[in-house]
XYZ file of C-alpha atoms in Angstrom:
747
model
C -53.830 42.243 83.717
C -56.866 42.761 81.491
C -58.285 46.241 80.972
C -54.965 47.888 81.827
C -52.432 49.903 79.872
C -48.783 49.602 80.906
C -46.042 52.207 80.537
C -42.353 51.749 81.312
C -41.338 55.407 81.257
C -42.727 58.901 81.667
C -44.310 60.671 78.712
C -41.806 62.643 76.599
C -44.556 64.953 75.275
C -48.142 65.992 75.959
C -49.631 63.711 73.285
C -48.201 60.641 75.066
C -49.445 61.546 78.553
C -52.294 59.645 80.220
C -55.770 61.192 79.908
C -57.968 61.220 82.997
C -61.278 62.983 83.427
C -64.723 63.144 84.973
C -66.544 64.531 81.935
C -66.064 68.124 83.050
C -62.470 68.232 84.273
C -59.707 66.702 82.166
C -56.074 66.007 83.031
C -53.080 64.802 81.042
C -50.589 63.136 83.382
C -47.019 62.769 82.130
C -45.928 60.295 84.809
C -42.434 61.671 85.231
C -40.335 60.779 88.255
C -38.316 63.861 89.172
C -40.427 66.582 87.576
C -44.047 65.557 87.155
C -46.241 67.563 84.785
C -50.049 67.550 84.704
C -52.060 69.718 82.312
C -55.721 70.501 83.092
C -58.809 71.372 81.081
C -62.363 72.310 81.996
C -65.060 71.580 79.433
C -66.618 75.078 79.428
C -63.311 76.939 79.061
C -63.726 78.281 75.522
C -62.983 81.658 74.033
C -65.884 83.856 72.990
C -69.307 84.750 74.324
C -72.974 84.136 73.432
C -73.882 85.317 69.953
C -77.149 84.343 68.270
C -76.011 86.047 65.018
C -79.625 87.040 64.307
C -78.598 89.493 61.571
C -76.961 86.771 59.479
C -78.969 86.423 56.254
C -77.936 84.878 52.949
C -81.391 84.334 51.476
C -80.841 86.778 48.592
C -77.343 85.488 47.886
C -78.823 81.983 47.778
C -80.847 82.909 44.682
C -77.742 84.066 42.825
C -75.756 80.985 43.853
C -78.533 78.752 42.561
C -78.683 80.691 39.295
C -74.964 80.227 38.723
C -75.241 76.521 39.492
C -78.251 76.139 37.188
C -76.215 77.743 34.402
C -73.324 75.330 35.083
C -70.995 78.077 36.348
C -69.955 75.956 39.300
C -66.580 77.543 40.011
C -68.114 81.009 39.864
C -70.870 79.846 42.197
C -68.320 78.657 44.734
C -66.333 81.900 44.590
C -69.575 83.855 44.974
C -70.527 81.783 48.005
C -67.077 82.265 49.531
C -67.708 86.019 49.507
C -71.434 86.175 50.230
C -72.715 83.064 52.008
C -70.146 82.167 54.643
C -69.945 83.179 58.276
C -67.148 83.075 60.802
C -64.795 80.696 62.533
C -65.855 78.874 65.650
C -64.329 79.780 68.978
C -61.572 77.643 70.507
C -61.428 75.141 73.346
C -58.625 76.246 75.674
C -56.325 74.840 78.381
C -57.009 75.902 81.964
C -53.820 75.285 83.920
C -50.561 73.417 84.275
C -49.186 71.902 87.473
C -45.610 70.741 88.061
C -44.381 68.633 90.970
C -40.630 68.774 91.612
C -39.476 65.956 93.902
C -36.532 66.149 96.256
C -34.851 62.845 95.581
C -32.060 61.648 93.268
C -32.712 61.643 89.557
C -31.730 57.981 89.280
C -34.504 55.441 89.824
C -35.464 51.840 89.040
C -38.483 49.522 88.939
C -40.591 52.184 87.237
C -44.114 51.172 86.298
C -47.162 53.203 85.353
C -50.501 51.455 84.896
C -53.747 52.973 83.675
C -56.658 50.890 84.972
C -59.369 51.203 82.317
C -61.895 49.418 84.510
C -61.546 51.611 87.613
C -60.445 54.890 86.060
C -57.250 55.074 88.137
C -53.625 55.672 87.135
C -51.007 54.043 89.397
C -47.319 54.832 89.288
C -44.484 53.310 91.299
C -40.690 53.515 91.268
C -37.727 53.123 93.608
C -35.122 55.786 94.295
C -32.449 55.788 97.000
C -33.860 52.579 98.549
C -37.301 54.157 98.893
C -40.352 53.005 96.958
C -42.604 55.857 95.903
C -46.206 55.418 94.838
C -48.666 57.789 93.224
C -52.328 57.255 92.473
C -54.154 59.667 90.163
C -57.899 59.819 89.515
C -60.587 62.304 88.547
C -63.779 61.853 90.531
C -67.152 62.591 88.971
C -68.887 62.284 92.346
C -66.598 64.706 94.191
C -65.848 66.786 91.072
C -62.101 66.935 91.764
C -58.772 65.565 90.555
C -56.806 63.762 93.264
C -53.248 62.507 93.643
C -52.384 60.200 96.536
C -48.636 59.995 97.166
C -46.657 57.816 99.541
C -43.089 56.779 100.393
C -42.060 53.413 101.869
C -39.623 55.113 104.284
C -40.676 57.697 106.787
C -40.222 61.404 105.993
C -38.775 60.717 102.531
C -41.493 62.460 100.541
C -40.702 66.101 99.744
C -41.809 68.113 96.740
C -42.657 71.562 95.399
C -45.946 72.370 93.655
C -46.214 75.114 91.032
C -49.243 76.253 89.043
C -49.300 78.117 85.754
C -51.651 78.950 82.887
C -51.244 80.014 79.265
C -54.152 82.425 79.767
C -54.085 85.756 81.570
C -54.005 84.984 85.271
C -52.741 85.740 88.726
C -51.776 83.267 91.446
C -52.772 83.615 95.079
C -51.298 81.552 97.902
C -52.502 80.543 101.329
C -51.110 78.371 104.082
C -51.618 75.056 102.327
C -53.165 76.009 99.008
C -52.610 77.803 95.702
C -55.280 79.452 93.579
C -55.280 80.673 89.973
C -57.646 83.469 88.972
C -57.828 83.771 85.207
C -59.470 85.415 82.245
C -60.423 83.810 78.913
C -59.847 85.522 75.545
C -62.917 86.923 73.864
C -61.659 85.611 70.502
C -59.102 83.028 69.398
C -58.649 82.523 65.683
C -57.689 79.074 64.357
C -54.008 78.491 63.698
C -54.580 78.314 59.940
C -56.030 81.861 59.878
C -53.395 84.514 59.199
C -53.785 87.520 61.469
C -51.607 89.841 63.539
C -53.877 89.338 66.569
C -54.789 85.645 66.827
C -55.722 85.960 70.514
C -57.845 88.879 71.664
C -58.847 89.681 75.240
C -61.856 91.727 76.258
C -64.904 91.056 78.383
C -64.188 87.323 78.473
C -65.185 84.506 80.756
C -63.438 84.166 84.140
C -62.110 81.042 85.815
C -60.501 79.801 89.003
C -58.350 76.740 89.634
C -57.174 75.646 93.058
C -54.986 73.091 94.786
C -54.727 72.029 98.408
C -52.571 69.411 100.160
C -53.301 67.171 103.139
C -50.166 65.504 104.498
C -48.324 64.221 107.575
C -45.380 66.385 106.548
C -44.780 70.111 106.741
C -46.685 72.383 104.314
C -45.825 75.960 103.454
C -46.212 78.427 100.600
C -43.820 81.051 99.342
C -43.354 82.981 96.125
C -46.430 81.362 94.521
C -45.170 77.860 95.232
C -46.363 75.221 97.686
C -43.795 73.155 99.607
C -44.266 69.732 101.207
C -41.349 68.522 103.305
C -40.494 65.417 105.314
C -43.744 63.607 104.558
C -44.557 59.932 104.279
C -47.856 60.451 102.537
C -49.796 63.285 100.948
C -53.120 63.900 99.248
C -53.350 66.607 96.609
C -56.820 67.798 95.639
C -57.431 70.074 92.646
C -60.395 71.466 90.789
C -61.423 74.465 88.745
C -64.524 76.178 87.374
C -65.433 78.877 84.894
C -68.073 81.599 85.090
C -69.965 79.998 82.179
C -73.750 79.876 82.673
C -75.142 78.540 79.390
C -74.745 79.047 75.660
C -77.248 81.921 75.582
C -76.342 83.874 78.734
C -73.381 86.161 79.265
C -70.937 84.550 81.733
C -70.663 85.925 85.226
C -68.061 88.677 85.620
C -66.408 87.128 88.679
C -64.354 83.942 88.886
C -66.103 81.185 90.919
C -63.502 81.179 93.683
C -65.860 80.184 96.487
C -67.171 77.184 94.571
C -63.630 76.058 93.791
C -62.445 76.251 97.392
C -65.597 74.692 98.853
C -65.358 71.733 96.482
C -61.725 71.139 97.431
C -62.345 71.467 101.181
C -65.248 69.024 101.046
C -62.971 66.311 99.656
C -59.855 66.723 101.751
C -60.678 63.994 104.271
C -63.326 62.085 102.349
C -62.878 58.526 101.062
C -62.918 59.751 97.497
C -61.179 56.751 95.941
C -63.749 54.071 96.797
C -66.601 56.384 95.789
C -64.873 57.141 92.489
C -64.228 53.481 91.704
C -67.835 52.571 92.454
C -69.071 55.320 90.151
C -66.643 54.468 87.352
C -67.132 50.699 87.397
C -70.907 51.053 87.304
C -70.338 52.242 83.734
C -67.175 50.428 82.678
C -68.687 47.038 83.577
C -71.883 47.514 81.587
C -70.190 45.537 78.813
C -67.098 43.390 78.436
C -64.882 41.922 75.731
C -61.926 39.564 75.617
C -59.838 38.298 72.725
C -57.681 35.912 74.783
C -54.903 36.117 77.353
C -53.551 39.558 78.207
C -50.075 40.344 79.532
C -48.068 43.261 80.911
C -46.405 44.291 77.658
C -46.156 48.110 77.570
C -48.524 49.619 75.040
C -45.726 51.475 73.295
C -43.986 48.178 72.570
C -47.221 46.613 71.333
C -47.921 49.492 68.968
C -44.391 49.747 67.601
C -43.580 46.035 67.234
C -46.628 44.308 65.761
C -46.761 43.588 62.037
C -49.895 41.444 61.917
C -53.151 42.013 63.750
C -52.669 41.989 67.531
C -55.883 40.800 69.250
C -54.646 41.818 72.700
C -53.969 45.365 71.514
C -57.448 45.462 69.952
C -58.988 44.282 73.208
C -57.146 47.047 75.048
C -58.373 49.643 72.552
C -61.971 48.438 72.974
C -61.786 49.080 76.712
C -59.804 52.276 76.149
C -62.604 53.619 73.969
C -65.104 52.978 76.754
C -62.723 54.500 79.298
C -62.333 57.663 77.234
C -66.103 58.032 76.847
C -66.685 57.677 80.592
C -63.860 60.133 81.280
C -64.947 62.745 78.737
C -68.743 62.615 78.431
C -70.959 62.390 81.496
C -74.454 63.575 82.249
C -74.462 67.339 82.779
C -71.183 68.000 80.970
C -70.450 69.406 77.532
C -70.258 67.047 74.556
C -66.832 65.766 73.550
C -65.018 67.870 70.970
C -62.265 66.962 68.500
C -59.893 66.192 71.373
C -62.453 64.947 73.859
C -61.804 67.243 76.828
C -58.007 67.350 76.527
C -56.090 70.202 74.909
C -52.829 71.979 75.763
C -52.801 74.753 73.141
C -54.183 78.277 72.863
C -54.653 77.636 69.139
C -55.352 73.906 68.965
C -55.753 72.106 65.635
C -59.100 73.083 64.105
C -59.822 75.002 67.337
C -60.571 71.670 69.076
C -64.159 72.455 68.177
C -67.254 70.472 67.287
C -66.775 69.321 63.695
C -70.212 68.141 62.689
C -69.628 66.668 59.244
C -68.269 63.461 60.836
C -66.127 63.855 63.947
C -68.627 64.820 66.661
C -71.091 62.177 65.490
C -68.348 59.536 65.494
C -67.589 60.342 69.129
C -71.064 59.057 69.984
C -71.560 56.199 67.491
C -70.618 53.327 69.820
C -71.894 54.461 73.208
C -75.324 52.839 73.216
C -73.963 49.521 71.953
C -71.469 49.224 74.824
C -73.969 50.194 77.520
C -72.910 53.824 77.976
C -76.361 55.292 77.440
C -75.880 57.942 80.135
C -72.667 59.134 78.460
C -74.765 59.983 75.389
C -76.668 62.710 77.261
C -74.212 65.571 76.478
C -74.739 64.943 72.767
C -78.490 65.246 73.268
C -77.977 68.562 75.062
C -75.691 69.786 72.275
C -78.303 69.067 69.609
C -81.109 70.631 71.640
C -79.086 73.837 72.040
C -78.183 73.848 68.347
C -81.869 73.546 67.477
C -82.231 77.020 69.027
C -79.265 78.793 67.427
C -79.849 76.761 64.263
C -83.076 78.647 63.539
C -80.906 81.536 62.382
C -78.932 79.240 60.068
C -82.174 77.908 58.574
C -83.721 81.362 58.193
C -80.573 82.556 56.415
C -81.384 79.974 53.733
C -85.055 81.020 53.545
C -86.112 77.878 55.418
C -88.164 77.170 58.503
C -87.032 74.837 61.266
C -83.365 74.672 62.188
C -80.036 73.385 60.973
C -76.310 73.766 61.571
C -73.291 73.740 59.290
C -70.052 71.875 59.859
C -68.484 73.730 62.838
C -69.760 74.674 66.259
C -68.482 75.519 69.733
C -69.536 76.117 73.331
C -71.810 78.959 72.178
C -73.541 76.656 69.689
C -72.567 78.499 66.522
C -74.763 77.194 63.692
C -73.993 79.412 60.686
C -71.311 78.487 58.112
C -67.619 78.754 58.881
C -65.411 81.257 57.085
C -63.110 81.099 54.069
C -64.295 78.291 51.757
C -67.679 76.835 50.857
C -65.971 73.483 50.235
C -66.134 72.857 53.965
C -67.852 75.906 55.470
C -71.162 75.536 53.663
C -72.821 72.244 54.635
C -76.365 72.653 56.014
C -76.813 68.945 56.693
C -75.337 69.007 60.205
C -78.725 69.367 61.874
C -80.433 66.479 60.059
C -77.465 64.131 60.552
C -77.249 64.822 64.284
C -81.018 64.458 64.649
C -80.910 60.999 63.082
C -78.366 59.974 65.699
C -80.844 61.027 68.407
C -83.501 58.800 66.866
C -81.046 55.913 66.735
C -80.368 56.469 70.435
C -84.091 55.879 71.014
C -83.936 52.618 69.055
C -81.581 51.222 71.669
C -83.428 52.281 74.815
C -87.041 52.306 73.510
C -87.775 55.106 75.984
C -90.881 56.915 74.773
C -90.238 59.773 77.197
C -87.055 60.433 75.258
C -89.088 60.713 72.052
C -91.229 63.360 73.712
C -88.048 65.177 74.731
C -86.618 65.340 71.208
C -89.848 65.600 69.212
C -89.626 69.350 68.593
C -85.977 68.965 67.562
C -86.998 66.285 65.069
C -89.899 68.323 63.674
C -87.669 71.389 63.253
C -85.084 69.368 61.338
C -87.730 67.772 59.118
C -89.253 71.161 58.332
C -85.864 72.516 57.361
C -85.275 69.648 54.931
C -88.727 70.015 53.402
C -88.038 73.700 52.755
C -84.450 73.158 51.604
C -85.534 70.661 48.964
C -87.040 72.131 45.808
C -88.474 70.623 42.645
C -86.039 70.947 39.759
C -87.412 68.103 37.689
C -86.977 66.059 40.857
C -86.284 66.858 44.496
C -83.014 68.782 44.674
C -80.691 70.464 47.167
C -78.655 73.430 45.955
C -76.051 74.617 46.649
C -74.762 71.227 47.745
C -71.349 70.048 48.910
C -69.905 66.698 49.925
C -67.933 67.417 53.112
C -64.515 68.889 52.371
C -64.234 67.112 49.019
C -63.894 68.599 45.539
C -64.245 67.514 41.920
C -62.872 68.806 38.644
C -65.187 70.874 36.450
C -63.967 72.503 33.257
C -60.449 71.787 34.459
C -60.912 73.637 37.766
C -61.282 72.449 41.330
C -64.834 72.869 42.544
C -66.931 71.724 45.513
C -70.374 73.197 44.814
C -73.096 71.551 42.766
C -76.562 70.063 43.269
C -77.782 67.140 45.356
C -74.648 65.466 46.657
C -75.231 61.828 47.550
C -74.700 62.543 51.234
C -77.363 65.269 51.192
C -79.942 62.900 49.773
C -79.007 59.977 52.008
C -79.186 62.095 55.162
C -82.579 63.513 54.158
C -83.829 60.016 53.263
C -82.684 58.779 56.687
C -84.242 61.692 58.561
C -87.607 61.327 56.799
C -87.668 57.598 57.560
C -86.761 58.369 61.164
C -89.627 60.824 61.376
C -92.165 58.392 59.922
C -91.024 55.726 62.371
C -91.439 58.060 65.335
C -94.680 59.530 64.048
C -96.088 55.996 63.809
C -95.453 55.686 67.558
C -96.581 59.141 68.697
C -99.182 59.861 66.002
C -98.918 63.625 66.503
C -98.897 65.259 63.070
C -100.819 63.411 60.347
C -100.561 66.184 57.735
C -96.785 66.451 58.111
C -96.536 62.672 58.039
C -98.369 62.573 54.702
C -96.216 65.315 53.233
C -92.966 63.650 54.328
C -94.108 60.280 52.969
C -94.913 61.848 49.615
C -91.554 63.628 49.300
C -89.676 60.555 50.534
C -91.251 58.363 47.854
C -89.919 60.718 45.183
C -86.363 61.263 46.409
C -83.770 60.220 43.826
C -82.190 56.777 44.012
C -78.472 56.252 44.529
C -76.452 57.539 41.558
C -74.351 54.587 40.392
C -71.819 54.296 37.578
C -69.465 51.373 36.865
C -70.903 49.676 39.975
C -69.637 52.532 42.155
C -71.638 54.974 44.262
C -71.204 58.440 42.783
C -70.421 61.138 45.331
C -72.296 63.801 43.370
C -75.465 63.650 41.280
C -73.421 64.323 38.167
C -70.508 62.269 36.884
C -67.729 64.660 37.867
C -64.095 63.622 37.744
C -62.767 63.228 41.274
C -59.995 65.607 42.249
C -58.858 63.317 45.067
C -59.989 59.686 44.493
C -58.473 58.747 47.869
C -60.201 61.469 49.874
C -60.403 60.875 53.637
C -64.161 61.526 53.892
C -66.441 58.615 52.984
C -69.542 60.783 52.888
C -71.295 59.127 49.943
C -71.230 55.800 51.818
C -72.983 57.045 54.962
C -76.156 55.136 54.077
C -74.300 51.889 54.782
C -72.775 53.213 58.003
C -73.744 54.901 60.249
C -77.060 55.027 58.385
C -79.478 52.157 57.830
C -80.618 52.718 54.272
C -78.225 50.028 53.027
C -77.440 46.664 54.593
C -75.922 43.407 53.422
C -79.157 42.513 51.603
C -79.564 45.842 49.791
C -79.198 46.029 46.010
C -76.459 48.673 46.295
C -74.305 47.018 48.960
C -71.849 45.733 46.356
C -71.518 49.210 44.860
C -70.896 50.612 48.338
C -68.180 48.052 49.040
C -66.617 48.617 45.622
C -66.569 52.341 46.344
C -64.916 51.794 49.710
C -62.223 49.583 48.181
C -61.658 52.074 45.365
C -61.237 54.897 47.868
C -58.741 52.788 49.838
C -56.870 51.820 46.656
C -56.245 55.498 45.951
C -54.951 56.235 49.448
C -58.157 56.707 51.460
C -58.761 55.581 55.036
C -55.307 56.776 56.110
C -56.287 59.204 58.846
C -57.402 57.633 62.109
C -61.077 58.517 61.987
C -61.323 57.744 58.267
C -59.790 54.309 58.820
C -62.198 53.697 61.713
C -65.128 54.656 59.486
C -63.795 52.260 56.860
C -63.708 49.459 59.441
C -67.366 50.034 60.322
C -68.340 50.165 56.630
C -66.434 46.968 55.853
C -68.082 45.269 58.822
C -71.555 46.343 57.642
C -70.655 44.804 54.285
C -69.636 41.558 56.075
C -66.142 41.716 54.580
C -63.971 40.232 57.314
C -60.830 40.295 55.163
C -61.092 44.044 54.618
C -61.966 44.547 58.289
C -58.751 42.780 59.276
C -56.669 44.807 56.814
C -58.048 48.090 58.111
C -57.762 47.077 61.770
C -54.114 46.252 61.204
C -53.591 49.533 59.388
C -55.275 51.475 62.184
C -53.161 49.923 64.934
C -49.932 50.376 62.945
C -50.459 53.910 61.602
C -53.126 55.714 63.618
C -51.997 55.399 67.215
C -49.828 57.503 69.481
C -47.749 55.481 71.940
C -50.360 55.899 74.691
C -53.162 54.435 72.579
C -54.819 57.713 71.602
C -55.682 58.048 67.932
C -53.860 60.480 65.704
C -55.272 62.173 62.587
C -52.422 63.320 62.813
C -52.427 65.336 65.027
C -54.274 63.850 68.004
C -58.031 63.548 67.530
C -60.153 61.390 69.799
C -62.785 60.450 67.204
C -60.621 57.605 65.886
C -60.749 55.849 69.255
C -64.542 55.997 69.304
C -64.907 55.095 65.627
C -62.708 52.042 66.173
C -64.896 50.984 69.104
C -67.993 51.293 66.902
C -66.400 49.261 64.127
C -65.362 46.489 66.510
C -68.934 46.117 67.740
C -70.169 45.905 64.142
C -67.746 43.096 63.277
C -69.020 41.047 66.242
C -72.786 41.488 66.044
C -75.311 43.390 63.918
C -79.063 43.740 64.014
C -80.693 44.200 60.601
C -84.444 44.680 60.961
C -85.611 41.350 62.467
C -82.297 39.609 61.866
C -79.361 39.296 64.260
C -76.026 38.455 62.620
C -73.422 36.989 64.952
C -69.712 37.384 64.073
C -70.582 38.745 60.602
C -67.133 40.236 59.958
C -64.834 38.830 62.643
C -61.248 38.623 61.351
C -59.776 35.121 61.111
C -56.889 36.092 63.399
C -59.243 36.703 66.352
C -59.695 32.999 66.938
C -61.385 33.085 70.323
C -63.065 35.514 72.648
C -66.261 36.699 74.199
C -68.434 39.760 74.581
C -70.929 40.453 77.318
C -73.595 43.120 77.652
C -73.517 44.366 74.048
C -76.702 46.295 73.367
C -78.716 45.963 70.183
C -81.528 48.133 68.885
C -84.999 47.338 70.262
C -83.555 47.122 73.769
C -81.851 43.765 73.274
C -78.693 42.625 75.009
C -76.392 39.840 73.868
C -73.527 37.750 75.258
C -71.409 35.690 72.838
C -68.492 33.301 73.323
C -66.619 31.810 70.385
C -63.620 29.619 69.579
C -61.969 29.046 66.200
C -64.493 31.412 64.689
C -67.492 29.342 65.825
C -69.940 30.445 68.505
C -69.997 28.156 71.552
C -72.411 30.097 73.738
C -74.976 32.804 73.104
C -77.493 34.530 75.323
C -80.008 37.058 74.027
C -81.972 39.086 76.568
C -85.015 41.305 76.218
C -86.616 39.294 73.404
C -90.203 40.410 72.888
C -90.808 39.259 69.314
C -89.389 36.673 66.892
C -85.959 37.188 65.348
C -83.845 35.274 62.868
C -80.476 34.495 64.397
C -77.631 34.092 61.876
C -74.976 32.077 63.690
C -72.411 29.433 62.701
C -73.531 29.418 59.056
C -77.131 28.644 59.903
C -80.339 30.472 60.748
C -82.185 29.863 64.009
C -85.621 31.263 64.777
C -85.771 32.978 68.158
C -89.315 32.989 69.478
C -90.876 35.555 71.767
C -88.745 34.564 74.746
C -87.431 37.153 77.209
C -84.168 35.219 77.672
C -82.886 33.023 74.852
C -79.814 30.804 75.384
C -77.875 28.626 72.983
C -75.271 26.260 74.427
C -72.506 24.514 72.499
C -74.529 21.322 71.926
C -77.500 23.286 70.595
C -75.250 25.154 68.197
C -73.565 21.991 66.948
C -76.945 20.416 66.228
C -78.136 23.568 64.448
C -74.996 23.702 62.346
C -75.417 20.085 61.266
C -78.957 20.805 60.120
């Protein structure tokens, strides 16, 4: 019963369907009895085309913006930037197709159950109608690159259904003896829903796609009028897949839909044992780590979400495994990175274009993956950053800088320049440095020096950008500077533009420290190392007033004291500038609590970020409060997180925060259960990864550790456990049993 999500009815809407995927192909399964609906996505199906935007140049406008800021005309500076320093909207992630299955049996049914197996990546559904038990098994195979449905009936010849395909995009449907095929075209431009225009969707020389379905059955198969019929069957296997003509972010897509590839992939899987191969592939990742908070049961997730008033450890355990499941399903080696909705979207104009939002959301998608053993699922993020380091040269040059950077929005074509409309969110040239730091942190887990070689040029380009972007204004300064999507009041007016936001300086501090750490290993560029060290030593300290971290370098009045972004606290998490020993940790925690007091941490991803911050501050009471808030207010009835609307980042941010409350590595210290809520009285984790290629297993009861195993130890560490400190010597495998821990606690 562990690692499973239970449903007692079909989904009433898309947001409550079950997500399945193989990293490239995504499906939302409604699980309906009489009329099943499944909506499909493919991770390269975006509007638009390659566009390096090489003519984009704001270097002259930058001088005027800085002049206005220097003269304290901040509102005028922002309005000037809105007109002269912004770019264009990102393109949109789009739905590929929709399949309906209409079954020929009575509408009445009983004994319905739908179970999503988070360990095996399989959705099972069963029900009884007219004395016949029907079963369906859905899964999306990474190995075979297809989506499969296995159907069966307990009585002979009682399985009959009609298959129909559709798409919201321009398309035609072709039929063959036992198959259907969609040939489609992608819009060349889709504007976001919040942009007012008479032509929100424009077609032209857009990407092409194909999507096919084929059925293998002991019944009778036929096609007619663009529908596929299965009659008098006892069992059937439906195989589907689809591809686009996308080549890469810099090459114009092929002009012909990949029909042959689609059909060949389907044919190859018709008689193969796809299920066992899929389960083997999926469990190799899902079993890298494990967690339990006690006994599980078969309570439907909807009931758990709607009925609990205090913290529900079983629901939290389910969400831990759900986060891993979603990562395995949405981000695999060779696929695109996960966007705002992972790989699942049903709309032509999805919220915020279902794009890459780089001022928090895309990074959050990848925060927890190394810690839970999903190192290979991190690879699409690496590819995203490497591509952005190419297009990002234009964004850097537009600001009269060398190297590369990216602002807050991107897409399949790796747009790096600012978004349109408002500098409050559109102008934020810290996307490149922040993403680069996450690459370096990925290295800290795996200690793979070949990976450092792979990302070295990306790192150097980001460092060079920051060195050029900083200028001496009586101290190292960034200008214009924003704090993502937030505003302050200046001369009675709302304004977002100033100098040296706290997040700017923290991200640059982190990146420069990352570079020095890596340069110490590779020893490649001594002159750059000396320059970075000199600038780093002179970066401004945290601006603090009334024991609170200031979000801007000046003491502006906050327009929204409960703003959802926690940007000024990023040095505590996900950064490493601040830890529980740091002189500013109390100011960081005070700032977090003040933000919450004024209504912050209400959206799913913001609450998840708050959980991770509270855990880093070792505040288990606040962790419990925010966990309870997240599970009560931020979940759809299928366990997906809701901003609202649905955004997947909350699921991943929650997973990251849960790891932080269980174990943290701070330099040469390992803190065990530093922020575990009192209500999680017993449990265990296995296979949790720590930086420096460590792995830890922990079992606890009544808040006290009873067993601990630390693997990969190659140097001494201080182990903070059960209110005592134990020195771990250079021992590859270190084990503490219950008796050892009791003796240590007594000392």
